[in-house]
Amino acid sequence: MPSAEHQVTIARPMAEVFAFVADGLNAPRWRPGVLDISLESGSGTGAVYRQGVKGPGGRRIAADYEITAYEPNRRLAFRAIAGPVRPTGEFRLEDAGGATRLAFSLQAELTGIKKLLLGGAVQKTMDAEVAATERLKQVLETSGPG
């Protein structure tokens, strides 16, 4: 099962980091693979975002997702509800003396032919997604959440 995790410490309060990450509309500011995103419905747990990400050859792949856990300033989890691969993910936040320690993890269950054909590409994409938290750190520390 492909999985990836990355941890980063961001020199911003937990409330700011959580609010920024929880608003999926901020994704293009720190996730280079996001082509477009919109809030489809809801807020907090149950919110659904319609998202397009870069696929092979730069073509758009649907990667809509739903928020499955929303614990302000502590934890945000989601699951993909569209696309060829349907990963689950989680952001976990901890206080780091006024800064925020953020861990981002992703998992995807692939079986059969998908595992054979997509396993390597999925792992590479997931590694890049969690590593994008370094860009998130840069965005929040240099320009702030606004």
C-alpha atoms as an extended CHARMM CRD file, in Angstrom:
* protein
*
       146  EXT
         1         1  MET       CA              0.0000000000        0.0000000000        0.0000000000  PROA      1               0.0000000000
         2         2  PRO       CA              1.6050000000        3.2990000000       -1.0440000000  PROA      2               0.0000000000
         3         3  SER       CA              1.9810000000        5.7390000000        1.8320000000  PROA      3               0.0000000000
         4         4  ALA       CA              3.9560000000        8.8640000000        2.6150000000  PROA      4               0.0000000000
         5         5  GLU       CA              4.4430000000       11.2290000000        5.5390000000  PROA      5               0.0000000000
         6         6  HSD       CA              6.3200000000       14.4610000000        6.0840000000  PROA      6               0.0000000000
         7         7  GLN       CA              6.6640000000       16.6780000000        9.1300000000  PROA      7               0.0000000000
         8         8  VAL       CA              7.5480000000       20.3600000000        9.2420000000  PROA      8               0.0000000000
         9         9  THR       CA              7.6660000000       23.0720000000       11.9140000000  PROA      9               0.0000000000
        10        10  ILE       CA              6.0250000000       26.3340000000       10.8550000000  PROA      10              0.0000000000
        11        11  ALA       CA              6.7190000000       29.5810000000       12.7080000000  PROA      11              0.0000000000
        12        12  ARG       CA              3.0090000000       30.4220000000       12.9850000000  PROA      12              0.0000000000
        13        13  PRO       CA              0.3760000000       29.7090000000       15.6690000000  PROA      13              0.0000000000
        14        14  MET       CA             -1.5990000000       26.4660000000       15.3830000000  PROA      14              0.0000000000
        15        15  ALA       CA             -4.8830000000       28.3100000000       14.7540000000  PROA      15              0.0000000000
        16        16  GLU       CA             -3.4180000000       30.0790000000       11.6900000000  PROA      16              0.0000000000
        17        17  VAL       CA             -1.8940000000       26.9090000000       10.2500000000  PROA      17              0.0000000000
        18        18  PHE       CA             -5.0640000000       24.8830000000       10.8040000000  PROA      18              0.0000000000
        19        19  ALA       CA             -7.3210000000       27.5610000000        9.2840000000  PROA      19              0.0000000000
        20        20  PHE       CA             -5.0860000000       27.8130000000        6.2070000000  PROA      20              0.0000000000
        21        21  VAL       CA             -4.8610000000       24.0520000000        5.6270000000  PROA      21              0.0000000000
        22        22  ALA       CA             -8.5450000000       23.4520000000        6.4140000000  PROA      22              0.0000000000
        23        23  ASP       CA             -9.5730000000       25.9040000000        3.6740000000  PROA      23              0.0000000000
        24        24  GLY       CA             -9.0560000000       23.7630000000        0.5880000000  PROA      24              0.0000000000
        25        25  LEU       CA             -9.2270000000       26.8790000000       -1.5930000000  PROA      25              0.0000000000
        26        26  ASN       CA             -5.6760000000       27.6820000000       -0.3860000000  PROA      26              0.0000000000
        27        27  ALA       CA             -4.3170000000       24.4740000000       -1.9720000000  PROA      27              0.0000000000
        28        28  PRO       CA             -2.9990000000       26.1070000000       -5.1860000000  PROA      28              0.0000000000
        29        29  ARG       CA             -0.8400000000       28.4220000000       -3.0550000000  PROA      29              0.0000000000
        30        30  TRP       CA              1.2440000000       25.5170000000       -1.7640000000  PROA      30              0.0000000000
        31        31  ARG       CA              0.3990000000       22.3600000000       -3.7490000000  PROA      31              0.0000000000
        32        32  PRO       CA              1.8740000000       22.7050000000       -7.2520000000  PROA      32              0.0000000000
        33        33  GLY       CA             -0.1540000000       19.7800000000       -8.6380000000  PROA      33              0.0000000000
        34        34  VAL       CA             -3.5300000000       21.4760000000       -8.0850000000  PROA      34              0.0000000000
        35        35  LEU       CA             -4.9960000000       22.8930000000      -11.2900000000  PROA      35              0.0000000000
        36        36  ASP       CA             -8.3530000000       24.0300000000       -9.9060000000  PROA      36              0.0000000000
        37        37  ILE       CA            -10.4240000000       23.6850000000       -6.7560000000  PROA      37              0.0000000000
        38        38  SER       CA            -13.8200000000       24.7950000000       -5.4970000000  PROA      38              0.0000000000
        39        39  LEU       CA            -15.9110000000       24.1740000000       -2.4130000000  PROA      39              0.0000000000
        40        40  GLU       CA            -18.8080000000       22.0080000000       -3.5510000000  PROA      40              0.0000000000
        41        41  SER       CA            -20.7360000000       21.8360000000       -0.2800000000  PROA      41              0.0000000000
        42        42  GLY       CA            -20.6130000000       21.9840000000        3.4900000000  PROA      42              0.0000000000
        43        43  SER       CA            -18.0390000000       23.0830000000        6.0060000000  PROA      43              0.0000000000
        44        44  GLY       CA            -15.9920000000       21.2190000000        8.6060000000  PROA      44              0.0000000000
        45        45  THR       CA            -16.6050000000       17.4740000000        8.6810000000  PROA      45              0.0000000000
        46        46  GLY       CA            -18.5180000000       16.5180000000        5.5390000000  PROA      46              0.0000000000
        47        47  ALA       CA            -17.3070000000       19.4340000000        3.3950000000  PROA      47              0.0000000000
        48        48  VAL       CA            -16.7140000000       18.3960000000       -0.2150000000  PROA      48              0.0000000000
        49        49  TYR       CA            -14.1560000000       20.0170000000       -2.5180000000  PROA      49              0.0000000000
        50        50  ARG       CA            -14.1300000000       19.5400000000       -6.2940000000  PROA      50              0.0000000000
        51        51  GLN       CA            -10.4810000000       19.4360000000       -7.3560000000  PROA      51              0.0000000000
        52        52  GLY       CA             -8.4720000000       18.8840000000      -10.5140000000  PROA      52              0.0000000000
        53        53  VAL       CA             -4.8210000000       17.8270000000      -10.3240000000  PROA      53              0.0000000000
        54        54  LYS       CA             -2.0750000000       17.4140000000      -12.9130000000  PROA      54              0.0000000000
        55        55  GLY       CA             -1.9480000000       13.9150000000      -14.3270000000  PROA      55              0.0000000000
        56        56  PRO       CA              0.2410000000       12.2750000000      -16.9690000000  PROA      56              0.0000000000
        57        57  GLY       CA              1.1330000000       14.7390000000      -19.6990000000  PROA      57              0.0000000000
        58        58  GLY       CA             -0.3080000000       17.5770000000      -17.6260000000  PROA      58              0.0000000000
        59        59  ARG       CA             -3.9010000000       16.5420000000      -18.2710000000  PROA      59              0.0000000000
        60        60  ARG       CA             -6.5040000000       17.2020000000      -15.5960000000  PROA      60              0.0000000000
        61        61  ILE       CA             -7.5150000000       14.3380000000      -13.3120000000  PROA      61              0.0000000000
        62        62  ALA       CA            -10.4800000000       14.6400000000      -10.9630000000  PROA      62              0.0000000000
        63        63  ALA       CA             -9.3780000000       14.3450000000       -7.3430000000  PROA      63              0.0000000000
        64        64  ASP       CA            -12.4180000000       15.5380000000       -5.4080000000  PROA      64              0.0000000000
        65        65  TYR       CA            -12.3050000000       14.9610000000       -1.6680000000  PROA      65              0.0000000000
        66        66  GLU       CA            -14.4260000000       15.0000000000        1.4620000000  PROA      66              0.0000000000
        67        67  ILE       CA            -13.3610000000       16.1280000000        4.9450000000  PROA      67              0.0000000000
        68        68  THR       CA            -13.7840000000       13.1340000000        7.2820000000  PROA      68              0.0000000000
        69        69  ALA       CA            -12.4300000000       14.6370000000       10.5220000000  PROA      69              0.0000000000
        70        70  TYR       CA            -12.3010000000       18.2780000000       11.5580000000  PROA      70              0.0000000000
        71        71  GLU       CA            -10.7650000000       18.9270000000       14.9840000000  PROA      71              0.0000000000
        72        72  PRO       CA             -9.8270000000       22.6340000000       15.0720000000  PROA      72              0.0000000000
        73        73  ASN       CA             -6.1250000000       23.2890000000       15.6360000000  PROA      73              0.0000000000
        74        74  ARG       CA             -5.4070000000       19.5530000000       16.0670000000  PROA      74              0.0000000000
        75        75  ARG       CA             -6.4300000000       17.2820000000       13.1820000000  PROA      75              0.0000000000
        76        76  LEU       CA             -7.9250000000       17.4020000000        9.6900000000  PROA      76              0.0000000000
        77        77  ALA       CA             -8.5630000000       14.1940000000        7.7190000000  PROA      77              0.0000000000
        78        78  PHE       CA             -9.9760000000       13.5890000000        4.2590000000  PROA      78              0.0000000000
        79        79  ARG       CA            -10.6870000000       10.9250000000        1.6570000000  PROA      79              0.0000000000
        80        80  ALA       CA            -10.6530000000       11.2260000000       -2.1150000000  PROA      80              0.0000000000
        81        81  ILE       CA            -14.0730000000       10.5780000000       -3.6710000000  PROA      81              0.0000000000
        82        82  ALA       CA            -13.1290000000       10.8970000000       -7.3570000000  PROA      82              0.0000000000
        83        83  GLY       CA            -10.2700000000        9.8170000000       -9.5670000000  PROA      83              0.0000000000
        84        84  PRO       CA             -8.4830000000        6.5820000000      -10.4170000000  PROA      84              0.0000000000
        85        85  VAL       CA             -6.7890000000        6.4300000000       -7.0020000000  PROA      85              0.0000000000
        86        86  ARG       CA             -8.6930000000        7.3000000000       -3.8230000000  PROA      86              0.0000000000
        87        87  PRO       CA             -6.1770000000        8.0950000000       -1.0770000000  PROA      87              0.0000000000
        88        88  THR       CA             -6.9480000000        9.0910000000        2.4760000000  PROA      88              0.0000000000
        89        89  GLY       CA             -4.9300000000       11.7280000000        4.2490000000  PROA      89              0.0000000000
        90        90  GLU       CA             -4.4850000000       13.4650000000        7.5410000000  PROA      90              0.0000000000
        91        91  PHE       CA             -2.9080000000       16.6430000000        8.8850000000  PROA      91              0.0000000000
        92        92  ARG       CA             -1.8990000000       16.4960000000       12.5610000000  PROA      92              0.0000000000
        93        93  LEU       CA             -0.8560000000       19.6500000000       14.4090000000  PROA      93              0.0000000000
        94        94  GLU       CA              1.0400000000       20.0720000000       17.6820000000  PROA      94              0.0000000000
        95        95  ASP       CA              2.2020000000       23.1530000000       19.5510000000  PROA      95              0.0000000000
        96        96  ALA       CA              5.9330000000       23.7600000000       19.2090000000  PROA      96              0.0000000000
        97        97  GLY       CA              6.4570000000       26.6700000000       21.5930000000  PROA      97              0.0000000000
        98        98  GLY       CA              4.3730000000       29.1910000000       19.6660000000  PROA      98              0.0000000000
        99        99  ALA       CA              5.1600000000       27.5560000000       16.3380000000  PROA      99              0.0000000000
       100       100  THR       CA              3.2750000000       24.5910000000       14.8590000000  PROA      100             0.0000000000
       101       101  ARG       CA              4.5790000000       21.1050000000       14.1740000000  PROA      101             0.0000000000
       102       102  LEU       CA              2.5710000000       19.8100000000       11.2180000000  PROA      102             0.0000000000
       103       103  ALA       CA              2.5970000000       16.1860000000       10.0560000000  PROA      103             0.0000000000
       104       104  PHE       CA              0.9050000000       15.3170000000        6.7580000000  PROA      104             0.0000000000
       105       105  SER       CA              0.3220000000       11.6660000000        5.8540000000  PROA      105             0.0000000000
       106       106  LEU       CA             -1.2780000000        9.9360000000        2.8720000000  PROA      106             0.0000000000
       107       107  GLN       CA             -2.2530000000        6.3190000000        2.2050000000  PROA      107             0.0000000000
       108       108  ALA       CA             -3.7280000000        4.6590000000       -0.8600000000  PROA      108             0.0000000000
       109       109  GLU       CA             -4.9360000000        1.1060000000       -1.1440000000  PROA      109             0.0000000000
       110       110  LEU       CA             -4.1560000000       -0.3520000000       -4.5620000000  PROA      110             0.0000000000
       111       111  THR       CA             -5.0240000000       -3.9000000000       -5.5450000000  PROA      111             0.0000000000
       112       112  GLY       CA             -4.6610000000       -6.0890000000       -8.6000000000  PROA      112             0.0000000000
       113       113  ILE       CA             -3.8500000000       -4.4080000000      -11.8930000000  PROA      113             0.0000000000
       114       114  LYS       CA             -3.9310000000       -0.9050000000      -10.3680000000  PROA      114             0.0000000000
       115       115  LYS       CA             -1.1800000000       -1.9010000000       -7.9530000000  PROA      115             0.0000000000
       116       116  LEU       CA              0.8960000000       -3.3040000000      -10.7960000000  PROA      116             0.0000000000
       117       117  LEU       CA              0.3520000000       -0.4280000000      -13.2290000000  PROA      117             0.0000000000
       118       118  LEU       CA              0.0570000000        2.5860000000      -10.9130000000  PROA      118             0.0000000000
       119       119  GLY       CA              1.9890000000        1.6860000000       -7.7540000000  PROA      119             0.0000000000
       120       120  GLY       CA              5.2360000000        3.4990000000       -8.5990000000  PROA      120             0.0000000000
       121       121  ALA       CA              3.5390000000        6.6150000000       -9.9750000000  PROA      121             0.0000000000
       122       122  VAL       CA              1.1640000000        6.8110000000       -7.0100000000  PROA      122             0.0000000000
       123       123  GLN       CA              4.0530000000        6.5560000000       -4.5400000000  PROA      123             0.0000000000
       124       124  LYS       CA              5.9690000000        9.2900000000       -6.3690000000  PROA      124             0.0000000000
       125       125  THR       CA              2.9170000000       11.5810000000       -6.3860000000  PROA      125             0.0000000000
       126       126  MET       CA              2.2040000000       10.9530000000       -2.7080000000  PROA      126             0.0000000000
       127       127  ASP       CA              5.8360000000       11.6650000000       -1.7910000000  PROA      127             0.0000000000
       128       128  ALA       CA              5.6160000000       14.9870000000       -3.6720000000  PROA      128             0.0000000000
       129       129  GLU       CA              2.2960000000       15.8880000000       -2.0130000000  PROA      129             0.0000000000
       130       130  VAL       CA              3.5570000000       15.4350000000        1.5460000000  PROA      130             0.0000000000
       131       131  ALA       CA              6.8590000000       17.1720000000        0.7000000000  PROA      131             0.0000000000
       132       132  ALA       CA              4.8120000000       20.1970000000       -0.4300000000  PROA      132             0.0000000000
       133       133  THR       CA              4.4030000000       21.0050000000        3.2720000000  PROA      133             0.0000000000
       134       134  GLU       CA              7.8490000000       22.6160000000        2.9080000000  PROA      134             0.0000000000
       135       135  ARG       CA              6.2470000000       25.0450000000        0.4430000000  PROA      135             0.0000000000
       136       136  LEU       CA              3.3400000000       25.5110000000        2.8770000000  PROA      136             0.0000000000
       137       137  LYS       CA              5.8910000000       26.5040000000        5.5420000000  PROA      137             0.0000000000
       138       138  GLN       CA              7.4560000000       29.0110000000        3.1570000000  PROA      138             0.0000000000
       139       139  VAL       CA              4.0780000000       30.5080000000        2.1550000000  PROA      139             0.0000000000
       140       140  LEU       CA              2.8850000000       30.9220000000        5.7440000000  PROA      140             0.0000000000
       141       141  GLU       CA              6.1630000000       32.2130000000        7.1360000000  PROA      141             0.0000000000
       142       142  THR       CA              6.8420000000       34.7480000000        4.3710000000  PROA      142             0.0000000000
       143       143  SER       CA              3.4310000000       36.0160000000        3.3490000000  PROA      143             0.0000000000
       144       144  GLY       CA              1.1500000000       34.8170000000        6.1380000000  PROA      144             0.0000000000
       145       145  PRO       CA             -2.2520000000       33.1600000000        5.7920000000  PROA      145             0.0000000000
       146       146  GLY       CA             -4.0110000000       36.1140000000        4.0890000000  PROA      146             0.0000000000
